[in-house]
Amino acid sequence: MANLTYIIPLVSFSLLGLIAGLIFAFRHRLFGARKQQNTALDLSTLQRVPPVGEKDFAGQTAIITGGGTGLGKAMALEMARRGANLVIASRNAEHLESAAQEIRALGAEVLTVELDVRKIEDVEAMVEKTLARFGKIDVLVNNAAGNFLVPAEKLTANGWNAVIGIVLNGTWHCSSAVGKVMLKQKQGTILNIVANYAWSGQPGVVHSAAAKAGVLSMTRTLAVEWGRHGIRVNAFAPGPMVTAGASANLQYNSDEAQALIASRVPLGRLTSAEEMAKYAAFLCSPQAAYINGDVLTADGGQWLPRGFLDLQDKLGA
Ligand code: NAP
């Protein structure tokens, strides 16, 4: 009887311990084969990727906002040369038609869409027209932008709203409308054109800096939300380019201005839309299949602090 007093609690505790151990083991998958993680690199996929510069966009449909001028047009021509069909979209029909002629001359198909990215109904209509013409969307480049130099204390509410509306809201309108299509397709890539002042800030363009910072955050957020559905979202920060837009709005047109800008770039020069278009196209291409949620900065090192070099230059040391 005395023995039973000890044995019953002992057996009960042992049984409880066994049950707890089994629960732990199953929860941590200590029994049986673990589910295989899909982390292996599929080399056969890489071997199928054509080298940069060949027709690696063949059969793809790329939408580029602001694709009629400057960097947007250069990216459209680069992707057309590499086999893509293009949709270029902006407000000005003349910009679009002139770029479309150059794109057609490369043998690519092109759809021009007049729109204001600030209006979601314009953007949704662009997506419908694109699907009616090409049936799918592989690439979206959010490139359309508005900008002007203004001291922060002189910026009006209208000026602030115009730039935020085009850059931040416009990028969201296009990402949201095209993203829904890409989610159904289970593939696609979005590239957001930002600028290095998205993270450094820059006097004279507080509206644009704030908008681009928002776009960068949107990029990283969507990269995580949509990456698991086969959609890559990245940003690209080009360096100083003398485009018509930058000349008109940012006073890039004089030799003095360009020399001053070049003097602040460690590599000592400005860049061109054509040079930048190649990096942008890379990010949208199959070669960049594992790049997601990143920002590629191609500014010659412009945004980095110069440290003691300013003093050294001044003192001539
Ligand atoms: P750009 O030629 O002036 O490009 C801006 C484009 O946006 C134009 O094609 C314009 O076309 C379009 N656009 C403006 N408002 C629009 C709206 N409401 N709806 C639809 N489209 C609109 O200037 P860019 O220098 O090539 O700039 C291209 C991109 O690079 C921008 O995102 C800019 O912030 C960025 N970036 C430029 C530099 C530089 O040094 N140039 C440096 C860093 C980053 P329409 O007039 O026909 O509407």
mmCIF file of C-alpha atoms and ligand atoms in Angstrom:
data_model
loop_
_atom_site.group_PDB
_atom_site.id
_atom_site.type_symbol
_atom_site.label_atom_id
_atom_site.label_comp_id
_atom_site.label_asym_id
_atom_site.label_seq_id
_atom_site.Cartn_x
_atom_site.Cartn_y
_atom_site.Cartn_z
ATOM 1 C CA MET A 1 0.000 0.000 0.000
ATOM 2 C CA ALA A 2 2.826 2.290 0.958
ATOM 3 C CA ASN A 3 4.529 1.439 -2.335
ATOM 4 C CA LEU A 4 1.403 2.427 -4.302
ATOM 5 C CA THR A 5 1.478 5.877 -2.670
ATOM 6 C CA TYR A 6 4.847 6.475 -4.361
ATOM 7 C CA ILE A 7 4.281 4.532 -7.590
ATOM 8 C CA ILE A 8 1.031 6.239 -8.744
ATOM 9 C CA PRO A 9 2.434 9.836 -8.706
ATOM 10 C CA LEU A 10 5.703 8.575 -10.219
ATOM 11 C CA VAL A 11 3.907 6.879 -13.138
ATOM 12 C CA SER A 12 1.621 9.899 -13.628
ATOM 13 C CA PHE A 13 4.586 12.307 -13.752
ATOM 14 C CA SER A 14 6.444 10.007 -16.159
ATOM 15 C CA LEU A 15 3.413 9.824 -18.474
ATOM 16 C CA LEU A 16 2.974 13.604 -18.402
ATOM 17 C CA GLY A 17 6.676 14.041 -19.169
ATOM 18 C CA LEU A 18 6.429 11.618 -22.111
ATOM 19 C CA ILE A 19 3.380 13.411 -23.560
ATOM 20 C CA ALA A 20 5.088 16.845 -23.197
ATOM 21 C CA GLY A 21 8.230 15.452 -24.858
ATOM 22 C CA LEU A 22 6.230 14.052 -27.794
ATOM 23 C CA ILE A 23 4.392 17.362 -28.286
ATOM 24 C CA PHE A 24 7.733 19.236 -28.279
ATOM 25 C CA ALA A 25 9.280 16.768 -30.718
ATOM 26 C CA PHE A 26 6.404 17.008 -33.183
ATOM 27 C CA ARG A 27 6.213 20.811 -32.951
ATOM 28 C CA HIS A 28 9.905 21.054 -33.733
ATOM 29 C CA ARG A 29 9.742 18.363 -36.372
ATOM 30 C CA LEU A 30 12.239 16.122 -34.636
ATOM 31 C CA PHE A 31 10.507 13.092 -36.115
ATOM 32 C CA GLY A 32 10.362 12.195 -39.783
ATOM 33 C CA ALA A 33 11.895 14.095 -42.702
ATOM 34 C CA ARG A 34 11.801 17.892 -42.439
ATOM 35 C CA LYS A 35 9.926 19.627 -45.218
ATOM 36 C CA GLN A 36 12.527 20.488 -47.890
ATOM 37 C CA GLN A 37 13.229 24.251 -47.921
ATOM 38 C CA ASN A 38 13.209 25.736 -51.405
ATOM 39 C CA THR A 39 16.589 27.393 -51.062
ATOM 40 C CA ALA A 40 18.564 25.469 -53.638
ATOM 41 C CA LEU A 41 19.828 27.521 -56.581
ATOM 42 C CA ASP A 42 18.475 26.097 -59.805
ATOM 43 C CA LEU A 43 21.508 26.343 -62.086
ATOM 44 C CA SER A 44 19.515 25.286 -65.140
ATOM 45 C CA THR A 45 17.411 28.475 -64.746
ATOM 46 C CA LEU A 46 20.542 30.604 -64.710
ATOM 47 C CA GLN A 47 21.913 28.841 -67.764
ATOM 48 C CA ARG A 48 18.738 29.722 -69.681
ATOM 49 C CA VAL A 49 19.169 33.469 -68.970
ATOM 50 C CA PRO A 50 20.503 35.189 -72.089
ATOM 51 C CA PRO A 51 23.551 37.438 -71.665
ATOM 52 C CA VAL A 52 22.967 41.161 -71.112
ATOM 53 C CA GLY A 53 22.367 42.982 -74.397
ATOM 54 C CA GLU A 54 20.752 40.085 -76.210
ATOM 55 C CA LYS A 55 16.979 39.758 -76.660
ATOM 56 C CA ASP A 56 16.419 39.124 -72.971
ATOM 57 C CA PHE A 57 13.112 41.066 -73.030
ATOM 58 C CA ALA A 58 11.711 39.082 -75.986
ATOM 59 C CA GLY A 59 7.945 38.632 -75.706
ATOM 60 C CA GLN A 60 7.714 40.930 -72.657
ATOM 61 C CA THR A 61 5.422 43.917 -72.215
ATOM 62 C CA ALA A 62 6.914 46.907 -70.397
ATOM 63 C CA ILE A 63 4.984 49.970 -69.236
ATOM 64 C CA ILE A 64 7.091 53.087 -68.675
ATOM 65 C CA THR A 65 5.450 56.210 -67.275
ATOM 66 C CA GLY A 66 7.022 59.400 -68.575
ATOM 67 C CA GLY A 67 8.359 57.201 -71.395
ATOM 68 C CA GLY A 68 8.247 59.980 -74.007
ATOM 69 C CA THR A 69 11.242 62.009 -72.757
ATOM 70 C CA GLY A 70 14.592 61.865 -70.963
ATOM 71 C CA LEU A 71 15.378 58.747 -68.941
ATOM 72 C CA GLY A 72 11.919 57.248 -69.615
ATOM 73 C CA LYS A 73 12.474 57.354 -73.375
ATOM 74 C CA ALA A 74 16.040 56.001 -73.046
ATOM 75 C CA MET A 75 14.748 53.042 -70.961
ATOM 76 C CA ALA A 76 11.975 52.394 -73.509
ATOM 77 C CA LEU A 77 14.507 52.338 -76.374
ATOM 78 C CA GLU A 78 16.898 50.073 -74.402
ATOM 79 C CA MET A 79 14.143 47.534 -73.652
ATOM 80 C CA ALA A 80 12.770 47.745 -77.222
ATOM 81 C CA ARG A 81 16.256 47.014 -78.585
ATOM 82 C CA ARG A 82 16.325 43.944 -76.320
ATOM 83 C CA GLY A 83 12.987 42.605 -77.600
ATOM 84 C CA ALA A 84 10.265 44.185 -75.394
ATOM 85 C CA ASN A 85 6.969 45.641 -76.545
ATOM 86 C CA LEU A 86 6.392 49.029 -74.957
ATOM 87 C CA VAL A 87 3.598 51.036 -73.416
ATOM 88 C CA ILE A 88 4.685 54.625 -72.878
ATOM 89 C CA ALA A 89 2.373 56.883 -70.902
ATOM 90 C CA SER A 90 2.389 60.572 -70.011
ATOM 91 C CA ARG A 91 0.374 63.779 -70.439
ATOM 92 C CA ASN A 92 1.855 65.138 -73.655
ATOM 93 C CA ALA A 93 0.833 63.373 -76.909
ATOM 94 C CA GLU A 94 3.686 64.966 -78.885
ATOM 95 C CA HIS A 95 6.342 63.594 -76.505
ATOM 96 C CA LEU A 96 4.751 60.156 -76.768
ATOM 97 C CA GLU A 97 4.377 60.077 -80.552
ATOM 98 C CA SER A 98 7.926 61.222 -81.214
ATOM 99 C CA ALA A 99 9.331 58.530 -78.864
ATOM 100 C CA ALA A 100 6.963 55.931 -80.353
ATOM 101 C CA GLN A 101 8.414 56.532 -83.834
ATOM 102 C CA GLU A 102 11.918 55.786 -82.523
ATOM 103 C CA ILE A 103 10.677 52.653 -80.737
ATOM 104 C CA ARG A 104 8.891 51.372 -83.874
ATOM 105 C CA ALA A 105 12.062 51.948 -85.896
ATOM 106 C CA LEU A 106 13.714 49.314 -83.685
ATOM 107 C CA GLY A 107 11.055 46.763 -84.703
ATOM 108 C CA ALA A 108 9.159 46.830 -81.394
ATOM 109 C CA GLU A 109 5.425 47.297 -80.944
ATOM 110 C CA VAL A 110 4.397 50.340 -78.976
ATOM 111 C CA LEU A 111 1.184 51.639 -77.426
ATOM 112 C CA THR A 112 1.026 55.289 -76.394
ATOM 113 C CA VAL A 113 -1.356 56.293 -73.601
ATOM 114 C CA GLU A 114 -2.106 59.881 -72.651
ATOM 115 C CA LEU A 115 -2.625 60.020 -68.911
ATOM 116 C CA ASP A 116 -2.031 61.918 -65.715
ATOM 117 C CA VAL A 117 -0.629 59.496 -63.120
ATOM 118 C CA ARG A 118 -2.313 61.576 -60.413
ATOM 119 C CA LYS A 119 -5.697 60.284 -61.647
ATOM 120 C CA ILE A 120 -6.374 56.657 -60.715
ATOM 121 C CA GLU A 121 -9.063 56.380 -63.432
ATOM 122 C CA ASP A 122 -6.461 57.327 -66.110
ATOM 123 C CA VAL A 123 -4.085 54.704 -64.736
ATOM 124 C CA GLU A 124 -6.771 51.990 -64.665
ATOM 125 C CA ALA A 125 -7.686 52.820 -68.271
ATOM 126 C CA MET A 126 -4.000 52.454 -69.236
ATOM 127 C CA VAL A 127 -3.904 48.991 -67.667
ATOM 128 C CA GLU A 128 -7.059 47.949 -69.564
ATOM 129 C CA LYS A 129 -5.651 49.232 -72.870
ATOM 130 C CA THR A 130 -2.368 47.414 -72.227
ATOM 131 C CA LEU A 131 -4.122 44.108 -71.532
ATOM 132 C CA ALA A 132 -6.376 44.534 -74.586
ATOM 133 C CA ARG A 133 -3.319 45.067 -76.789
ATOM 134 C CA PHE A 134 -0.672 42.770 -75.271
ATOM 135 C CA GLY A 135 -2.568 40.455 -72.893
ATOM 136 C CA LYS A 136 -0.097 40.761 -69.981
ATOM 137 C CA ILE A 137 2.282 43.107 -68.170
ATOM 138 C CA ASP A 138 5.812 41.956 -67.324
ATOM 139 C CA VAL A 139 7.507 45.239 -66.381
ATOM 140 C CA LEU A 140 6.322 48.512 -64.857
ATOM 141 C CA VAL A 141 8.733 51.433 -64.533
ATOM 142 C CA ASN A 142 7.426 54.283 -62.377
ATOM 143 C CA ASN A 143 9.511 57.067 -63.888
ATOM 144 C CA ALA A 144 7.069 60.007 -64.272
ATOM 145 C CA ALA A 145 8.010 62.903 -62.032
ATOM 146 C CA GLY A 146 7.601 66.615 -61.504
ATOM 147 C CA ASN A 147 10.127 68.792 -59.712
ATOM 148 C CA PHE A 148 11.255 72.397 -59.304
ATOM 149 C CA LEU A 149 13.741 74.275 -57.176
ATOM 150 C CA VAL A 150 12.240 76.227 -54.308
ATOM 151 C CA PRO A 151 13.404 77.209 -50.826
ATOM 152 C CA ALA A 152 11.256 75.235 -48.354
ATOM 153 C CA GLU A 153 9.783 78.375 -46.778
ATOM 154 C CA LYS A 154 8.509 79.562 -50.185
ATOM 155 C CA LEU A 155 6.897 76.267 -51.218
ATOM 156 C CA THR A 156 3.110 76.639 -51.539
ATOM 157 C CA ALA A 157 0.538 73.975 -50.728
ATOM 158 C CA ASN A 158 -0.192 73.672 -54.466
ATOM 159 C CA GLY A 159 3.483 73.111 -55.283
ATOM 160 C CA TRP A 160 3.811 70.497 -52.535
ATOM 161 C CA ASN A 161 0.633 68.696 -53.649
ATOM 162 C CA ALA A 162 1.632 68.708 -57.325
ATOM 163 C CA VAL A 163 4.958 66.942 -56.715
ATOM 164 C CA ILE A 164 3.616 64.553 -54.060
ATOM 165 C CA GLY A 165 0.673 63.839 -56.391
ATOM 166 C CA ILE A 166 2.832 62.880 -59.378
ATOM 167 C CA VAL A 167 5.738 61.144 -57.642
ATOM 168 C CA LEU A 168 4.231 59.474 -54.565
ATOM 169 C CA ASN A 169 0.544 59.095 -55.446
ATOM 170 C CA GLY A 170 1.294 58.440 -59.135
ATOM 171 C CA THR A 171 3.746 55.663 -58.259
ATOM 172 C CA TRP A 172 1.180 54.133 -55.917
ATOM 173 C CA HIS A 173 -1.664 54.384 -58.488
ATOM 174 C CA CYS A 174 0.409 52.570 -61.125
ATOM 175 C CA SER A 175 1.857 50.000 -58.692
ATOM 176 C CA SER A 176 -1.567 49.225 -57.299
ATOM 177 C CA ALA A 177 -3.341 48.892 -60.677
ATOM 178 C CA VAL A 178 -0.521 46.955 -62.366
ATOM 179 C CA GLY A 179 0.262 44.982 -59.193
ATOM 180 C CA LYS A 180 -3.240 43.465 -59.264
ATOM 181 C CA VAL A 181 -2.555 42.149 -62.774
ATOM 182 C CA MET A 182 0.894 40.850 -61.817
ATOM 183 C CA LEU A 183 -0.545 39.112 -58.744
ATOM 184 C CA LYS A 184 -2.945 37.203 -61.019
ATOM 185 C CA GLN A 185 -0.107 36.404 -63.430
ATOM 186 C CA LYS A 186 2.116 35.377 -60.498
ATOM 187 C CA GLN A 187 5.030 37.187 -62.131
ATOM 188 C CA GLY A 188 6.270 40.661 -62.988
ATOM 189 C CA THR A 189 8.723 43.313 -61.906
ATOM 190 C CA ILE A 190 8.307 46.928 -60.823
ATOM 191 C CA LEU A 191 11.105 49.499 -60.893
ATOM 192 C CA ASN A 192 10.678 52.839 -59.133
ATOM 193 C CA ILE A 193 12.927 55.683 -60.228
ATOM 194 C CA VAL A 194 14.033 57.632 -57.172
ATOM 195 C CA ALA A 195 17.029 59.919 -56.493
ATOM 196 C CA ASN A 196 19.841 59.821 -53.944
ATOM 197 C CA TYR A 197 18.171 62.628 -51.973
ATOM 198 C CA ALA A 198 15.431 60.122 -51.038
ATOM 199 C CA TRP A 199 17.706 59.190 -48.125
ATOM 200 C CA SER A 200 20.106 62.150 -47.866
ATOM 201 C CA GLY A 201 17.521 64.921 -48.305
ATOM 202 C CA GLN A 202 18.431 67.965 -50.433
ATOM 203 C CA PRO A 203 17.872 71.673 -49.954
ATOM 204 C CA GLY A 204 15.671 73.199 -52.677
ATOM 205 C CA VAL A 205 13.603 70.073 -53.360
ATOM 206 C CA VAL A 206 11.885 69.221 -50.069
ATOM 207 C CA HIS A 207 8.710 68.122 -51.909
ATOM 208 C CA SER A 208 10.539 65.777 -54.266
ATOM 209 C CA ALA A 209 12.851 64.431 -51.525
ATOM 210 C CA ALA A 210 9.862 63.618 -49.303
ATOM 211 C CA ALA A 211 8.000 61.998 -52.208
ATOM 212 C CA LYS A 212 10.984 59.893 -53.322
ATOM 213 C CA ALA A 213 11.578 58.778 -49.716
ATOM 214 C CA GLY A 214 7.960 57.595 -49.646
ATOM 215 C CA VAL A 215 8.487 55.746 -52.918
ATOM 216 C CA LEU A 216 11.565 54.025 -51.493
ATOM 217 C CA SER A 217 9.580 52.849 -48.484
ATOM 218 C CA MET A 218 6.784 51.687 -50.803
ATOM 219 C CA THR A 219 9.391 49.743 -52.807
ATOM 220 C CA ARG A 220 10.644 47.820 -49.782
ATOM 221 C CA THR A 221 7.153 47.171 -48.423
ATOM 222 C CA LEU A 222 5.787 45.808 -51.714
ATOM 223 C CA ALA A 223 8.956 43.767 -52.284
ATOM 224 C CA VAL A 224 8.104 41.762 -49.169
ATOM 225 C CA GLU A 225 4.318 41.643 -49.644
ATOM 226 C CA TRP A 226 4.480 40.652 -53.313
ATOM 227 C CA GLY A 227 7.826 38.836 -53.527
ATOM 228 C CA ARG A 228 6.164 35.611 -52.397
ATOM 229 C CA HIS A 229 3.818 35.923 -55.409
ATOM 230 C CA GLY A 230 6.688 36.119 -57.905
ATOM 231 C CA ILE A 231 6.826 39.918 -58.197
ATOM 232 C CA ARG A 232 10.098 41.779 -57.697
ATOM 233 C CA VAL A 233 9.995 45.464 -56.671
ATOM 234 C CA ASN A 234 13.162 47.564 -56.731
ATOM 235 C CA ALA A 235 14.263 51.184 -56.902
ATOM 236 C CA PHE A 236 16.901 52.886 -59.014
ATOM 237 C CA ALA A 237 18.603 56.166 -58.128
ATOM 238 C CA PRO A 238 20.271 57.608 -61.229
ATOM 239 C CA GLY A 239 22.971 60.264 -61.025
ATOM 240 C CA PRO A 240 22.775 63.785 -62.475
ATOM 241 C CA MET A 241 21.649 63.682 -66.149
ATOM 242 C CA VAL A 242 21.155 66.690 -68.403
ATOM 243 C CA THR A 243 17.648 65.897 -69.620
ATOM 244 C CA ALA A 244 15.170 68.513 -70.854
ATOM 245 C CA GLY A 245 13.249 68.102 -67.594
ATOM 246 C CA ALA A 246 16.322 68.603 -65.379
ATOM 247 C CA SER A 247 17.449 71.568 -67.467
ATOM 248 C CA ALA A 248 14.082 73.297 -67.271
ATOM 249 C CA ASN A 249 13.287 72.539 -63.644
ATOM 250 C CA LEU A 250 16.635 72.147 -61.878
ATOM 251 C CA GLN A 251 18.824 74.637 -63.801
ATOM 252 C CA TYR A 252 21.116 71.950 -65.211
ATOM 253 C CA ASN A 253 21.408 73.690 -68.599
ATOM 254 C CA SER A 254 24.385 76.025 -68.136
ATOM 255 C CA ASP A 255 28.035 74.975 -68.397
ATOM 256 C CA GLU A 256 28.638 76.538 -64.963
ATOM 257 C CA ALA A 257 25.882 74.480 -63.346
ATOM 258 C CA GLN A 258 27.150 71.270 -64.928
ATOM 259 C CA ALA A 259 30.757 71.985 -63.891
ATOM 260 C CA LEU A 260 29.601 72.661 -60.323
ATOM 261 C CA ILE A 261 27.599 69.414 -60.186
ATOM 262 C CA ALA A 262 30.476 67.417 -61.698
ATOM 263 C CA SER A 263 32.846 68.866 -59.085
ATOM 264 C CA ARG A 264 30.671 67.303 -56.346
ATOM 265 C CA VAL A 265 30.742 63.849 -57.953
ATOM 266 C CA PRO A 266 33.798 61.772 -56.937
ATOM 267 C CA LEU A 267 33.979 60.364 -60.492
ATOM 268 C CA GLY A 268 34.101 63.959 -61.757
ATOM 269 C CA ARG A 269 31.369 63.850 -64.395
ATOM 270 C CA LEU A 270 27.643 63.838 -65.013
ATOM 271 C CA THR A 271 25.941 60.848 -66.601
ATOM 272 C CA SER A 272 23.470 60.419 -69.477
ATOM 273 C CA ALA A 273 19.980 58.961 -69.781
ATOM 274 C CA GLU A 274 21.393 56.295 -72.110
ATOM 275 C CA GLU A 275 24.045 55.174 -69.594
ATOM 276 C CA MET A 276 21.438 55.046 -66.805
ATOM 277 C CA ALA A 277 18.932 53.174 -68.987
ATOM 278 C CA LYS A 278 21.243 50.151 -69.127
ATOM 279 C CA TYR A 279 21.357 49.830 -65.331
ATOM 280 C CA ALA A 280 17.586 50.287 -65.099
ATOM 281 C CA ALA A 281 17.005 47.629 -67.759
ATOM 282 C CA PHE A 282 19.324 45.243 -65.899
ATOM 283 C CA LEU A 283 17.152 45.531 -62.772
ATOM 284 C CA CYS A 284 14.053 44.641 -64.830
ATOM 285 C CA SER A 285 15.757 41.795 -66.709
ATOM 286 C CA PRO A 286 15.978 38.067 -65.920
ATOM 287 C CA GLN A 287 19.630 38.582 -64.882
ATOM 288 C CA ALA A 288 18.334 40.395 -61.791
ATOM 289 C CA ALA A 289 15.959 37.564 -60.823
ATOM 290 C CA TYR A 290 17.197 37.470 -57.197
ATOM 291 C CA ILE A 291 17.291 41.236 -56.621
ATOM 292 C CA ASN A 292 14.220 42.327 -54.669
ATOM 293 C CA GLY A 293 13.543 45.301 -52.402
ATOM 294 C CA ASP A 294 16.867 46.911 -53.219
ATOM 295 C CA VAL A 295 17.889 50.355 -54.440
ATOM 296 C CA LEU A 296 20.659 50.558 -57.026
ATOM 297 C CA THR A 297 22.484 53.879 -56.808
ATOM 298 C CA ALA A 298 24.410 54.899 -59.929
ATOM 299 C CA ASP A 299 25.484 58.450 -59.106
ATOM 300 C CA GLY A 300 29.267 58.266 -59.283
ATOM 301 C CA GLY A 301 29.333 58.498 -55.468
ATOM 302 C CA GLN A 302 27.639 61.936 -55.519
ATOM 303 C CA TRP A 303 25.678 61.575 -52.298
ATOM 304 C CA LEU A 304 28.562 60.446 -50.098
ATOM 305 C CA PRO A 305 30.135 62.982 -47.684
ATOM 306 C CA ARG A 306 33.438 64.482 -48.878
ATOM 307 C CA GLY A 307 34.744 64.797 -45.321
ATOM 308 C CA PHE A 308 38.093 66.572 -45.058
ATOM 309 C CA LEU A 309 38.398 66.890 -48.877
ATOM 310 C CA ASP A 310 36.387 70.157 -48.812
ATOM 311 C CA LEU A 311 38.883 71.651 -46.389
ATOM 312 C CA GLN A 312 41.828 70.250 -48.322
ATOM 313 C CA ASP A 313 40.490 71.765 -51.577
ATOM 314 C CA LYS A 314 39.961 75.157 -49.887
ATOM 315 C CA LEU A 315 43.407 75.229 -48.281
ATOM 316 C CA GLY A 316 45.040 73.806 -51.375
ATOM 317 C CA ALA A 317 46.794 71.243 -49.214
HETATM 318 P P1 NAP B 1 11.782 64.374 -67.611
HETATM 319 O O1 NAP B 1 12.224 64.156 -69.022
HETATM 320 O O2 NAP B 1 11.143 65.684 -67.270
HETATM 321 O O3 NAP B 1 10.819 63.177 -67.219
HETATM 322 C C1 NAP B 1 9.650 63.309 -66.489
HETATM 323 C C2 NAP B 1 8.535 62.610 -67.264
HETATM 324 O O4 NAP B 1 7.381 62.548 -66.428
HETATM 325 C C3 NAP B 1 8.154 63.317 -68.543
HETATM 326 O O5 NAP B 1 8.181 62.396 -69.618
HETATM 327 C C4 NAP B 1 6.709 63.780 -68.309
HETATM 328 O O6 NAP B 1 5.962 63.653 -69.526
HETATM 329 C C5 NAP B 1 6.236 62.811 -67.248
HETATM 330 N N1 NAP B 1 5.207 63.357 -66.378
HETATM 331 C C6 NAP B 1 5.273 64.482 -65.612
HETATM 332 N N2 NAP B 1 4.128 64.661 -64.955
HETATM 333 C C7 NAP B 1 3.305 63.627 -65.288
HETATM 334 C C8 NAP B 1 1.986 63.261 -64.931
HETATM 335 N N3 NAP B 1 1.259 63.991 -64.067
HETATM 336 N N4 NAP B 1 1.457 62.141 -65.476
HETATM 337 C C9 NAP B 1 2.187 61.389 -66.332
HETATM 338 N N5 NAP B 1 3.427 61.685 -66.715
HETATM 339 C C10 NAP B 1 3.992 62.794 -66.199
HETATM 340 O O7 NAP B 1 12.990 64.220 -66.599
HETATM 341 P P2 NAP B 1 14.094 63.072 -66.407
HETATM 342 O O8 NAP B 1 15.321 63.781 -65.995
HETATM 343 O O9 NAP B 1 14.127 62.141 -67.576
HETATM 344 O O10 NAP B 1 13.544 62.309 -65.110
HETATM 345 C C11 NAP B 1 13.147 60.956 -65.162
HETATM 346 C C12 NAP B 1 13.196 60.367 -63.762
HETATM 347 O O11 NAP B 1 14.545 60.371 -63.265
HETATM 348 C C13 NAP B 1 12.373 61.121 -62.722
HETATM 349 O O12 NAP B 1 11.749 60.200 -61.855
HETATM 350 C C14 NAP B 1 13.424 61.919 -61.960
HETATM 351 O O13 NAP B 1 13.032 62.245 -60.642
HETATM 352 C C15 NAP B 1 14.572 60.942 -61.962
HETATM 353 N N6 NAP B 1 15.899 61.532 -61.733
HETATM 354 C C16 NAP B 1 16.427 62.426 -62.615
HETATM 355 C C17 NAP B 1 17.681 62.946 -62.382
HETATM 356 C C18 NAP B 1 18.315 63.924 -63.359
HETATM 357 O O14 NAP B 1 19.420 64.387 -63.086
HETATM 358 N N7 NAP B 1 17.701 64.253 -64.481
HETATM 359 C C19 NAP B 1 18.413 62.560 -61.259
HETATM 360 C C20 NAP B 1 17.856 61.656 -60.366
HETATM 361 C C21 NAP B 1 16.590 61.137 -60.624
HETATM 362 P P3 NAP B 1 4.792 64.664 -69.974
HETATM 363 O O15 NAP B 1 5.338 66.043 -69.860
HETATM 364 O O16 NAP B 1 4.494 64.234 -71.377
HETATM 365 O O17 NAP B 1 3.659 64.394 -69.051
#
